[in-house]
Amino acid sequence: MLRTHNCGELRINDVDQEVTLCGWVQKIRDKGGMIWIDLRDRYGITQLAFNESDSDAEVIKIARKAGREFVLQASGKVVERFSKNDKIPTGAIEIKVEGLKILNAAKVPPFLIEDETDGGDDLRMKYRYLDLRRNPVRKNLELRHKMMRETRNYLDSQSFIEVETPVLIKSTPEGARDFVVPSRMNTGEFYALPQSPQTFKQLLMVSGMDRYFQIVKCFRDEDLRADRQPEFTQIDCEMSFVTQEDILEMFEGLVRYLFNNVKGIDLADFPHMTYADAMRYYGSDKPDTRFEMKFTELNELAQNKGFKVFDDAELVVGICAKGAGNYTRKQLDALTNFVKKPQIGAKGLVYVKCNEDGSFKSSVDKFFGQEDLKAWADKMGGEAGDLLLVLSGETNHTRKALCELRLEMGTQLGLRDPNTFSCLWVVDFPLLEWDEDTKRYHAMHHPFTSPKRSDLEWLDSEPGAVRANAYDMVINGVEVGGGSIRIHDKETQEMMFKHLGFSEEEAKAQFGFLMDAFEYGAPPHGGVAFGFDRLCALFGGSDSIRDYIAFPKNNSGRDVMIDAPAPISQDQLDELQVELTRPYEIN
């Protein structure tokens, strides 16, 4: 080893030890007769001290050659610092350097390697290997490592076995777009990169593996945002001979274990909320339940009063923002502009202030008297000092808009504390959802989700009413995981494919291997997959999963550091027998 200790471990009880450290130059302070260098590695910072009066002249010369981010090896004696630094663990000591070697020189980095850097996102992504030297980024990866380790510890303790599944698989319809890989040895045919190991983990249950997990890379060719990357990591799990309640209990246990062992937090109970209630009371299948502000439907009280906006609406619905009755006209106008933004799409906003004297002031006083507004307030739980906010229109669109307004009010009122965690299971999802573009039903989760037996009678007459044995775990308004009890018999799977518009031939071509496997004694089974990157971001208090991935892509799906994706040579294209419909555009 080139070093005896790292830069974060020496303390006052190590005084008089002869040590050798290696690391990068964080900072140099040259005061003429004295030079101090802060030497940094992954573990911390240790101060090196040089005194012209008693240090070797060659050592002083080398110290003055060093610059920021030079890689040094320093040998010397641990001594007590005269001026201690209580902001770092090694702040009580320094190294009186007797030998110094430059292991590698460095160019001046394009941004400061400091906790608070001057580098923008694009610049730091281009030089990600330098960004990873910064404490906040390194700590994110250390958190990710700890999450991965503790996940394995918990699942191992519950008799799960980790099995790797293939990365080169078959492209299938449904879900997001696949990334495809041309096969050189099978001309004109393509592999796909897995969006999840779904069918393989079901086959492992048929094999009798019983309890499987994998911390696995998955790939989706879809539009990106803060919580999406083209390649991402899942905690993928499956169990045999279980009910839905068994799975919820097992993986609620996993999340409790992670919070306890990684963050030292004991979580409260995980309530169960049906999908229907989540949409009705929060306008979202992933409600943020750190605060109340539930939706209240007002059709009976607000319609047929001469206010055309309400009278023509399919739904009139509102929220009560506690303590916001002192909002100014400027703040209310800002909320109106917020809901009118194209991405939210409401046409307007009605407000009612609950005054301290028991009266009400609204934006629709012309149409609704004090008794009407009091009836609204009573139904919505409004009290003196509160603010009622009401939207109207088509049901689904209005609920989604009010959901965004609710979250905005939660933020403005300080109700979305990132250090508070509210968890729940959303259950009883619809089995199918209608797609306006294709004019047919698609599986809301995937085609292997089992329907509730009690709802099967509606599959032909009212497909949208059939509920699935499906569930999502939601924490602070983020869907961190989801799964279902699977179909495990050929007949039900064939019926499901039929209702999804597959011909018998198409179903056999795409999934014949799975249906064949079901004929050899498939056990009842189900599972769940957690978005590991999202979990890490949630634990770290961040909205972006990119902060917890060592080498992420940007919002265009590019790795700006290695410049990928990139063209390949004509020879490679010829070997793959792939012909481009248009030539490359070289930037």
Coordinates of C-alpha atoms in Angstrom, one line a residue:
M1 CA 0.0 0.0 0.0
L2 CA 1.2 3.5 -0.8
R3 CA -0.3 4.8 2.4
T4 CA -0.6 3.7 6.0
H5 CA -3.8 5.7 6.8
N6 CA -6.5 7.5 5.0
C7 CA -7.2 11.2 5.2
G8 CA -10.1 10.9 7.5
E9 CA -9.0 8.6 10.4
L10 CA -6.2 10.3 12.3
R11 CA -7.1 11.8 15.7
I12 CA -5.3 13.4 18.7
N13 CA -4.4 10.0 20.2
D14 CA -2.4 9.3 17.1
V15 CA 0.1 12.1 17.9
D16 CA 3.8 11.1 17.4
Q17 CA 2.9 8.3 14.9
E18 CA 4.9 8.2 11.7
V19 CA 2.3 8.0 8.8
T20 CA 2.0 8.1 5.1
L21 CA -1.0 9.6 3.4
C22 CA -2.1 9.8 -0.2
G23 CA -4.8 12.1 -1.7
W24 CA -5.7 15.1 -3.8
V25 CA -4.8 18.7 -3.0
Q26 CA -8.0 20.5 -1.8
K27 CA -6.4 23.8 -0.8
I28 CA -2.9 25.4 -0.4
R29 CA -2.1 28.2 1.9
D30 CA 1.5 29.6 1.5
K31 CA 2.4 32.2 4.2
G32 CA 6.0 32.5 3.2
G33 CA 7.8 30.7 6.0
M34 CA 4.9 28.2 6.5
I35 CA 2.9 26.2 4.0
W36 CA -0.3 24.3 4.7
I37 CA -1.9 21.8 2.3
D38 CA -5.3 20.2 2.8
L39 CA -5.0 16.7 1.5
R40 CA -8.3 15.0 0.6
D41 CA -9.5 11.5 -0.2
R42 CA -12.8 9.7 0.0
Y43 CA -12.6 9.5 3.8
G44 CA -11.9 13.1 4.7
I45 CA -9.3 15.9 4.9
T46 CA -6.0 16.1 6.8
Q47 CA -3.8 19.2 7.0
L48 CA -0.2 18.9 6.0
A49 CA 2.2 21.4 7.5
F50 CA 5.6 22.6 6.2
N51 CA 8.0 24.9 8.0
E52 CA 10.9 26.4 6.0
S53 CA 13.0 26.7 9.2
D54 CA 13.1 22.9 9.8
S55 CA 11.7 21.2 6.7
D56 CA 13.9 19.7 4.0
A57 CA 14.4 22.2 1.2
E58 CA 13.4 19.7 -1.5
V59 CA 10.2 19.0 0.3
I60 CA 9.4 22.7 0.4
K61 CA 10.2 23.0 -3.3
I62 CA 7.8 20.1 -4.1
A63 CA 5.1 21.6 -1.9
R64 CA 5.3 24.9 -3.9
K65 CA 5.0 23.0 -7.2
A66 CA 1.7 21.4 -6.1
G67 CA -1.6 22.8 -7.3
R68 CA -5.2 22.1 -6.8
E69 CA -6.2 18.4 -7.4
F70 CA -2.5 17.3 -7.7
V71 CA -2.2 13.7 -6.4
L72 CA 0.4 13.6 -3.5
Q73 CA 2.0 11.1 -1.2
A74 CA 3.1 12.7 2.1
S75 CA 5.0 11.1 4.9
G76 CA 5.7 12.5 8.4
K77 CA 4.7 12.7 12.0
V78 CA 1.3 13.4 13.5
V79 CA 1.4 16.5 15.7
E80 CA -1.2 18.5 17.6
R81 CA -2.5 21.5 15.8
F82 CA -1.9 24.9 17.4
S83 CA -5.1 26.3 15.8
K84 CA -7.6 23.5 15.8
N85 CA -10.5 23.1 13.3
D86 CA -13.6 21.7 15.0
K87 CA -15.5 21.5 11.7
I88 CA -13.6 18.4 10.5
P89 CA -12.9 15.1 12.4
T90 CA -9.2 15.4 11.9
G91 CA -9.1 19.1 13.0
A92 CA -7.1 18.5 16.2
I93 CA -4.0 17.2 14.4
E94 CA -1.8 17.9 11.3
I95 CA 1.1 16.1 9.6
K96 CA 4.5 17.6 10.0
V97 CA 5.7 16.5 6.5
E98 CA 9.2 14.9 6.2
G99 CA 8.8 13.4 2.7
L100 CA 6.6 14.5 -0.2
K101 CA 6.1 13.1 -3.7
I102 CA 3.9 14.2 -6.5
L103 CA 2.2 11.1 -7.8
N104 CA 0.4 13.0 -10.6
A105 CA 0.0 16.6 -11.6
A106 CA -3.4 18.0 -12.5
K107 CA -4.8 20.7 -14.7
V108 CA -6.9 23.3 -13.0
P109 CA -10.4 21.7 -12.8
P110 CA -13.2 23.4 -14.8
F111 CA -15.2 24.0 -11.6
L112 CA -14.5 24.1 -7.9
I113 CA -14.3 20.7 -6.2
E114 CA -16.2 22.0 -3.2
D115 CA -19.5 21.2 -1.5
E116 CA -20.9 24.5 -3.0
T117 CA -19.5 24.4 -6.5
D118 CA -19.6 27.0 -9.3
G119 CA -20.2 24.3 -11.9
G120 CA -23.6 24.1 -13.6
D121 CA -25.3 20.7 -14.3
D122 CA -24.1 20.3 -17.9
L123 CA -20.5 21.1 -17.0
R124 CA -20.5 18.8 -14.0
M125 CA -22.0 16.0 -16.1
K126 CA -19.3 16.4 -18.7
Y127 CA -16.7 16.0 -16.0
R128 CA -18.7 13.6 -13.8
Y129 CA -15.5 11.9 -12.6
L130 CA -14.5 15.3 -11.0
D131 CA -18.0 15.9 -9.7
L132 CA -17.8 12.6 -7.9
R133 CA -14.9 13.9 -5.8
R134 CA -17.3 16.4 -4.1
N135 CA -18.7 15.4 -0.7
P136 CA -22.4 15.7 -1.5
V137 CA -22.2 13.5 -4.6
R138 CA -20.0 10.9 -2.9
K139 CA -22.3 10.8 0.1
N140 CA -25.2 10.1 -2.3
L141 CA -23.4 7.1 -3.7
E142 CA -22.5 5.9 -0.2
L143 CA -26.2 6.1 0.7
R144 CA -27.0 4.1 -2.4
H145 CA -24.4 1.5 -1.4
K146 CA -25.9 1.2 2.1
M147 CA -29.4 0.9 0.8
M148 CA -28.3 -1.9 -1.5
R149 CA -26.4 -3.7 1.3
E150 CA -29.3 -3.5 3.7
T151 CA -31.8 -4.6 1.1
R152 CA -29.8 -7.8 0.5
N153 CA -29.5 -8.3 4.3
Y154 CA -33.3 -8.1 4.8
L155 CA -34.2 -10.3 1.9
D156 CA -31.5 -12.8 2.7
S157 CA -32.9 -13.0 6.2
Q158 CA -36.4 -13.8 4.7
S159 CA -35.0 -16.8 2.7
F160 CA -35.0 -14.9 -0.7
I161 CA -32.4 -16.1 -3.2
E162 CA -30.8 -13.6 -5.6
V163 CA -30.9 -14.9 -9.2
E164 CA -29.6 -13.0 -12.3
T165 CA -31.9 -13.0 -15.3
P166 CA -30.9 -12.3 -19.0
V167 CA -30.3 -8.8 -20.3
L168 CA -30.7 -9.8 -24.0
I169 CA -34.4 -10.8 -24.3
K170 CA -37.3 -10.7 -26.7
S171 CA -39.2 -7.5 -27.5
T172 CA -42.8 -7.6 -26.5
P173 CA -45.7 -5.2 -26.9
E174 CA -47.3 -3.3 -24.1
G175 CA -45.5 -0.9 -21.7
A176 CA -42.9 1.6 -22.8
R177 CA -40.7 1.4 -25.9
D178 CA -37.9 -1.2 -25.9
F179 CA -34.3 -0.6 -26.5
V180 CA -33.4 -3.1 -29.3
V181 CA -30.1 -4.7 -30.1
P182 CA -29.4 -6.2 -33.6
S183 CA -28.1 -9.7 -33.7
R184 CA -25.1 -10.4 -35.9
M185 CA -25.5 -14.1 -35.9
N186 CA -29.3 -14.0 -36.6
T187 CA -29.7 -11.7 -39.5
G188 CA -32.7 -9.4 -39.4
E189 CA -33.5 -10.3 -35.8
F190 CA -33.2 -8.2 -32.7
Y191 CA -32.9 -8.6 -28.9
A192 CA -34.5 -6.2 -26.5
L193 CA -33.1 -4.9 -23.3
P194 CA -35.5 -5.7 -20.4
Q195 CA -38.0 -3.2 -19.1
S196 CA -38.3 -5.6 -16.2
P197 CA -37.5 -9.3 -15.5
Q198 CA -41.2 -9.9 -15.3
T199 CA -41.6 -13.2 -17.2
F200 CA -38.3 -14.6 -16.0
K201 CA -39.2 -14.1 -12.3
Q202 CA -42.6 -15.8 -13.0
L203 CA -40.7 -18.7 -14.6
L204 CA -38.5 -18.9 -11.5
M205 CA -41.7 -19.4 -9.5
V206 CA -42.7 -22.3 -11.8
S207 CA -39.2 -23.7 -11.3
G208 CA -39.9 -23.9 -7.5
M209 CA -37.4 -21.2 -6.5
D210 CA -40.2 -19.9 -4.2
R211 CA -38.6 -16.6 -3.1
Y212 CA -36.5 -14.6 -5.6
F213 CA -35.0 -11.2 -5.7
Q214 CA -32.6 -9.2 -7.9
I215 CA -31.2 -5.7 -7.8
V216 CA -31.4 -5.3 -11.5
K217 CA -30.8 -2.8 -14.3
C218 CA -33.9 -2.2 -16.5
F219 CA -34.2 -0.1 -19.7
R220 CA -37.0 2.0 -21.1
D221 CA -36.8 4.1 -24.2
E222 CA -39.2 6.9 -23.0
D223 CA -39.2 10.6 -22.5
L224 CA -37.1 11.6 -19.5
R225 CA -37.7 13.8 -16.4
A226 CA -36.3 14.2 -12.9
D227 CA -37.4 10.7 -11.7
R228 CA -36.7 8.8 -15.0
Q229 CA -33.6 7.6 -16.7
P230 CA -33.3 5.3 -19.8
E231 CA -31.5 2.8 -17.6
F232 CA -32.6 2.5 -14.0
T233 CA -32.4 0.0 -11.1
Q234 CA -35.2 -2.1 -9.5
I235 CA -35.4 -4.2 -6.4
D236 CA -37.3 -7.0 -8.2
C237 CA -39.0 -9.6 -6.0
E238 CA -41.4 -12.6 -6.4
M239 CA -42.9 -15.1 -4.0
S240 CA -44.9 -18.3 -4.3
F241 CA -47.9 -19.6 -2.3
V242 CA -48.8 -16.2 -1.0
T243 CA -51.8 -13.9 -0.8
Q244 CA -51.8 -10.1 -1.5
E245 CA -51.7 -9.4 2.2
D246 CA -48.6 -11.7 2.6
I247 CA -46.7 -9.6 0.0
L248 CA -47.8 -6.3 1.5
E249 CA -46.6 -7.4 4.9
M250 CA -43.3 -8.7 3.6
F251 CA -42.3 -5.6 1.7
E252 CA -43.7 -3.2 4.2
G253 CA -41.2 -5.0 6.4
L254 CA -38.4 -4.3 3.9
V255 CA -39.2 -0.5 3.8
R256 CA -39.5 -0.4 7.6
Y257 CA -36.1 -2.2 7.9
L258 CA -34.4 0.3 5.4
F259 CA -35.8 3.3 7.2
N260 CA -34.7 1.9 10.6
N261 CA -31.2 0.8 9.5
V262 CA -30.3 3.6 7.1
K263 CA -32.0 6.6 8.6
G264 CA -32.8 5.5 12.2
I265 CA -36.5 6.2 11.7
D266 CA -39.4 4.0 12.9
L267 CA -42.2 4.4 10.5
A268 CA -45.9 4.6 11.5
D269 CA -48.5 2.1 10.1
F270 CA -49.0 1.8 6.3
P271 CA -52.7 2.4 5.7
H272 CA -54.4 0.8 2.7
M273 CA -56.3 3.1 0.3
T274 CA -58.3 2.0 -2.7
Y275 CA -57.4 3.4 -6.1
A276 CA -61.0 4.8 -6.3
D277 CA -60.6 6.7 -3.0
A278 CA -57.2 8.0 -3.9
M279 CA -58.6 9.5 -7.1
R280 CA -61.7 10.8 -5.4
Y281 CA -60.0 12.4 -2.4
Y282 CA -56.6 13.4 -3.9
G283 CA -56.9 13.2 -7.7
S284 CA -53.9 11.0 -7.9
D285 CA -53.0 7.3 -7.5
K286 CA -49.9 8.4 -5.5
P287 CA -51.3 10.9 -3.0
D288 CA -49.0 12.8 -0.7
T289 CA -50.6 12.1 2.7
R290 CA -48.2 14.1 4.8
F291 CA -51.0 16.6 5.0
E292 CA -54.8 16.4 4.7
M293 CA -56.5 18.9 2.4
K294 CA -58.8 16.2 0.9
F295 CA -61.1 16.9 -2.0
T296 CA -64.7 17.7 -1.2
E297 CA -67.3 17.4 -4.0
L298 CA -69.8 20.3 -4.1
N299 CA -72.1 19.6 -7.0
E300 CA -75.2 19.4 -4.8
L301 CA -74.4 22.7 -3.1
A302 CA -72.9 24.7 -5.9
Q303 CA -75.0 23.8 -9.0
N304 CA -78.3 25.3 -10.2
K305 CA -77.5 28.7 -8.7
G306 CA -77.2 30.5 -11.9
F307 CA -73.4 30.3 -12.1
K308 CA -72.9 28.8 -15.6
V309 CA -69.3 27.6 -15.0
F310 CA -70.6 25.4 -12.2
D311 CA -73.9 24.5 -13.7
D312 CA -72.3 23.1 -16.9
A313 CA -69.6 21.2 -15.1
E314 CA -69.5 17.5 -14.6
L315 CA -67.7 18.0 -11.3
V316 CA -67.4 20.9 -8.8
V317 CA -64.8 20.1 -6.2
G318 CA -62.6 22.0 -3.7
I319 CA -60.0 21.9 -1.0
C320 CA -59.8 23.7 2.3
A321 CA -56.4 25.3 2.9
K322 CA -56.1 25.7 6.7
G323 CA -54.8 29.1 7.9
A324 CA -54.6 30.5 4.4
G325 CA -57.5 32.9 4.7
N326 CA -55.1 35.9 4.9
Y327 CA -53.9 35.4 1.3
T328 CA -53.7 38.7 -0.5
R329 CA -55.3 39.4 -3.9
K330 CA -51.9 39.2 -5.4
Q331 CA -51.4 35.7 -3.9
L332 CA -54.8 34.6 -5.1
D333 CA -54.2 35.9 -8.6
A334 CA -50.9 33.9 -8.6
L335 CA -52.9 30.7 -7.7
T336 CA -55.3 31.4 -10.5
N337 CA -52.4 31.8 -13.0
F338 CA -50.9 28.6 -11.6
V339 CA -54.0 26.5 -12.4
K340 CA -54.3 28.1 -15.8
K341 CA -50.8 27.0 -16.8
P342 CA -51.0 24.7 -19.9
Q343 CA -49.6 21.7 -18.1
I344 CA -52.4 22.0 -15.5
G345 CA -55.2 23.3 -17.8
A346 CA -57.9 24.7 -15.5
K347 CA -59.9 27.5 -16.9
G348 CA -60.2 29.4 -13.7
L349 CA -60.3 29.3 -9.9
V350 CA -63.0 30.1 -7.4
Y351 CA -61.9 31.1 -3.9
V352 CA -63.8 31.7 -0.6
K353 CA -62.1 33.4 2.4
C354 CA -63.5 32.3 5.8
N355 CA -63.2 35.6 7.7
E356 CA -62.5 35.8 11.4
D357 CA -65.9 37.4 12.1
G358 CA -67.7 34.4 10.6
S359 CA -68.5 36.0 7.3
F360 CA -67.3 34.9 3.9
K361 CA -65.7 36.8 1.0
S362 CA -65.6 35.0 -2.4
S363 CA -64.8 35.6 -6.0
V364 CA -68.4 34.5 -6.8
D365 CA -70.3 36.7 -4.4
K366 CA -72.6 37.8 -7.3
F367 CA -74.0 34.2 -7.5
F368 CA -73.7 32.8 -4.0
G369 CA -74.9 34.4 -0.7
Q370 CA -73.5 34.0 2.8
E371 CA -75.7 31.0 3.5
D372 CA -74.5 29.2 0.4
L373 CA -70.8 29.9 1.2
K374 CA -71.4 28.7 4.8
A375 CA -72.8 25.5 3.5
W376 CA -69.6 25.0 1.4
A377 CA -67.4 25.7 4.4
D378 CA -69.4 23.4 6.6
K379 CA -69.0 20.5 4.1
M380 CA -65.3 21.2 3.5
G381 CA -64.4 21.7 7.2
G382 CA -63.7 25.3 6.7
E383 CA -63.2 27.5 9.8
A384 CA -62.3 31.1 10.5
G385 CA -59.0 31.9 8.9
D386 CA -59.2 29.2 6.2
L387 CA -59.3 29.5 2.4
L388 CA -61.5 27.4 0.2
L389 CA -60.3 26.8 -3.4
V390 CA -62.8 25.3 -5.9
L391 CA -62.4 24.0 -9.5
S392 CA -64.9 22.6 -11.9
G393 CA -65.1 20.9 -15.2
E394 CA -64.8 17.3 -16.6
T395 CA -64.2 14.9 -13.8
N396 CA -60.8 13.4 -14.5
H397 CA -59.3 16.6 -15.8
T398 CA -60.6 18.6 -12.8
R399 CA -59.3 16.2 -10.3
K400 CA -55.8 16.2 -11.8
A401 CA -55.8 20.0 -11.8
L402 CA -56.9 20.2 -8.2
C403 CA -54.3 17.6 -7.3
E404 CA -51.6 20.0 -8.6
L405 CA -53.2 22.9 -6.7
R406 CA -53.3 20.8 -3.5
L407 CA -49.6 20.0 -3.8
E408 CA -48.8 23.7 -4.5
M409 CA -50.7 24.8 -1.4
G410 CA -49.0 22.1 0.6
T411 CA -45.7 23.5 -0.5
Q412 CA -46.6 27.1 0.2
L413 CA -47.9 26.3 3.6
G414 CA -44.8 24.2 4.6
L415 CA -46.7 20.9 4.8
R416 CA -44.4 18.9 2.6
D417 CA -41.5 18.5 5.0
P418 CA -38.9 16.2 3.3
N419 CA -37.9 14.9 6.8
T420 CA -41.4 13.6 7.4
F421 CA -42.4 10.3 5.8
S422 CA -46.0 9.2 5.2
C423 CA -46.4 5.8 3.6
L424 CA -49.4 3.9 2.3
W425 CA -50.4 1.1 0.0
V426 CA -52.8 2.0 -2.9
V427 CA -54.8 -1.1 -3.7
D428 CA -57.6 -2.3 -6.1
F429 CA -56.3 -0.7 -9.2
P430 CA -58.3 -1.1 -12.4
L431 CA -57.2 -4.1 -14.4
L432 CA -57.5 -2.2 -17.7
E433 CA -57.4 1.4 -18.9
W434 CA -58.7 2.9 -22.1
D435 CA -56.3 4.4 -24.5
E436 CA -57.8 7.1 -26.7
D437 CA -55.0 6.9 -29.3
T438 CA -55.3 3.1 -30.0
K439 CA -59.0 3.0 -29.1
R440 CA -58.6 -0.1 -27.0
Y441 CA -58.0 -1.2 -23.5
H442 CA -54.4 -1.8 -22.2
A443 CA -53.3 -3.4 -19.1
M444 CA -52.8 -0.7 -16.4
H445 CA -49.9 -2.6 -14.9
H446 CA -49.0 -5.5 -17.3
P447 CA -50.8 -8.4 -19.0
F448 CA -49.8 -10.9 -16.2
T449 CA -51.8 -9.2 -13.4
S450 CA -54.6 -11.2 -12.1
P451 CA -58.2 -9.8 -12.0
K452 CA -60.3 -10.0 -8.9
R453 CA -62.4 -13.1 -9.3
S454 CA -65.5 -11.2 -8.0
D455 CA -65.2 -8.8 -11.0
L456 CA -64.7 -11.3 -13.8
E457 CA -68.4 -11.0 -14.7
W458 CA -67.8 -7.5 -16.0
L459 CA -64.9 -8.3 -18.2
D460 CA -67.0 -8.5 -21.4
S461 CA -69.7 -5.9 -20.5
E462 CA -67.7 -3.2 -18.6
P463 CA -64.0 -4.0 -18.8
G464 CA -63.0 -0.7 -17.1
A465 CA -64.8 -1.7 -13.9
V466 CA -62.8 -4.8 -13.4
R467 CA -60.3 -4.4 -10.5
A468 CA -56.9 -6.0 -10.3
N469 CA -55.0 -7.7 -7.5
A470 CA -52.5 -4.9 -7.9
Y471 CA -50.9 -2.5 -5.4
D472 CA -48.5 0.4 -5.3
M473 CA -46.4 1.6 -2.3
V474 CA -46.5 5.4 -2.1
I475 CA -44.3 7.5 0.2
N476 CA -44.7 11.3 0.3
G477 CA -46.5 11.3 -3.0
V478 CA -43.9 9.2 -4.8
E479 CA -44.7 5.8 -6.2
V480 CA -41.7 3.8 -4.9
G481 CA -42.9 0.4 -5.8
G482 CA -45.7 -1.7 -7.2
G483 CA -46.7 -5.2 -8.0
S484 CA -49.5 -7.7 -8.2
I485 CA -50.7 -11.2 -7.7
R486 CA -50.0 -12.8 -11.1
I487 CA -52.1 -15.0 -13.3
H488 CA -50.8 -18.6 -12.9
D489 CA -53.0 -20.7 -15.2
K490 CA -53.0 -20.9 -19.0
E491 CA -56.8 -20.4 -19.4
T492 CA -57.0 -17.1 -17.5
Q493 CA -53.8 -15.8 -19.2
E494 CA -55.3 -16.6 -22.6
M495 CA -58.5 -14.8 -21.6
M496 CA -56.5 -11.8 -20.6
F497 CA -54.6 -11.7 -23.9
K498 CA -57.9 -11.9 -25.7
H499 CA -59.3 -8.9 -23.9
L500 CA -56.1 -6.9 -24.6
G501 CA -56.6 -7.5 -28.4
F502 CA -54.1 -10.2 -29.0
S503 CA -55.0 -12.9 -31.5
E504 CA -54.4 -16.5 -30.5
E505 CA -51.4 -16.5 -32.8
E506 CA -49.9 -13.3 -31.5
A507 CA -50.3 -14.4 -27.9
K508 CA -48.5 -17.7 -28.7
A509 CA -45.7 -16.0 -30.6
Q510 CA -45.1 -13.5 -27.9
F511 CA -45.7 -15.4 -24.7
G512 CA -46.2 -19.1 -25.7
F513 CA -43.2 -20.0 -23.5
L514 CA -45.0 -18.6 -20.4
M515 CA -48.3 -20.3 -21.1
D516 CA -46.6 -23.5 -21.8
A517 CA -44.8 -23.2 -18.4
F518 CA -48.2 -22.7 -16.7
E519 CA -49.2 -26.2 -17.8
Y520 CA -46.4 -27.8 -15.7
G521 CA -47.7 -26.9 -12.3
A522 CA -47.3 -23.2 -11.8
P523 CA -47.9 -22.2 -8.1
P524 CA -50.0 -19.2 -7.1
H525 CA -47.5 -16.3 -7.0
G526 CA -47.1 -12.6 -6.9
G527 CA -44.4 -9.9 -6.4
V528 CA -43.3 -6.4 -6.3
A529 CA -40.6 -4.2 -7.8
F530 CA -39.3 -1.0 -6.1
G531 CA -37.6 1.8 -8.0
F532 CA -34.3 1.7 -6.3
D533 CA -33.1 5.0 -7.7
R534 CA -36.3 6.7 -6.5
L535 CA -35.9 5.1 -3.0
C536 CA -32.4 6.4 -2.8
A537 CA -33.5 9.9 -3.8
L538 CA -36.3 9.8 -1.3
F539 CA -34.0 8.8 1.5
G540 CA -31.5 11.5 0.5
G541 CA -34.2 14.2 0.4
S542 CA -33.9 14.9 -3.4
D543 CA -36.4 15.1 -6.2
S544 CA -33.9 13.9 -8.8
I545 CA -32.7 10.3 -9.2
R546 CA -29.7 11.6 -11.2
D547 CA -28.0 12.6 -8.0
Y548 CA -27.9 9.0 -6.9
I549 CA -26.6 7.4 -10.1
A550 CA -22.8 7.4 -10.7
F551 CA -22.9 8.2 -14.4
P552 CA -26.4 9.4 -15.3
K553 CA -27.8 10.6 -18.7
N554 CA -29.1 14.1 -19.3
N555 CA -32.7 15.0 -20.2
S556 CA -32.0 14.1 -23.8
G557 CA -30.9 10.6 -22.8
R558 CA -27.2 11.5 -23.6
D559 CA -24.1 10.7 -21.6
V560 CA -22.3 14.0 -22.3
M561 CA -19.1 12.7 -20.6
I562 CA -18.5 9.9 -23.1
D563 CA -20.7 11.4 -25.8
A564 CA -23.2 8.5 -26.1
P565 CA -25.2 7.5 -28.0
A566 CA -22.9 7.8 -31.0
P567 CA -22.6 6.7 -34.6
I568 CA -21.0 3.3 -35.3
S569 CA -18.8 2.5 -38.3
Q570 CA -20.1 1.4 -41.7
D571 CA -18.2 -1.8 -41.2
Q572 CA -20.2 -2.6 -38.0
L573 CA -23.5 -1.7 -39.8
D574 CA -22.6 -4.0 -42.7
E575 CA -21.7 -6.8 -40.3
L576 CA -25.1 -6.4 -38.6
Q577 CA -26.8 -6.0 -42.0
V578 CA -28.4 -2.9 -40.7
E579 CA -29.1 -0.2 -43.3
L580 CA -29.9 3.4 -42.2
T581 CA -32.8 5.2 -43.8
R582 CA -30.9 8.5 -43.6
P583 CA -27.2 9.2 -43.1
Y584 CA -25.8 10.3 -39.8
E585 CA -25.8 14.0 -39.0
I586 CA -22.4 14.7 -37.6
N587 CA -22.5 17.7 -35.2

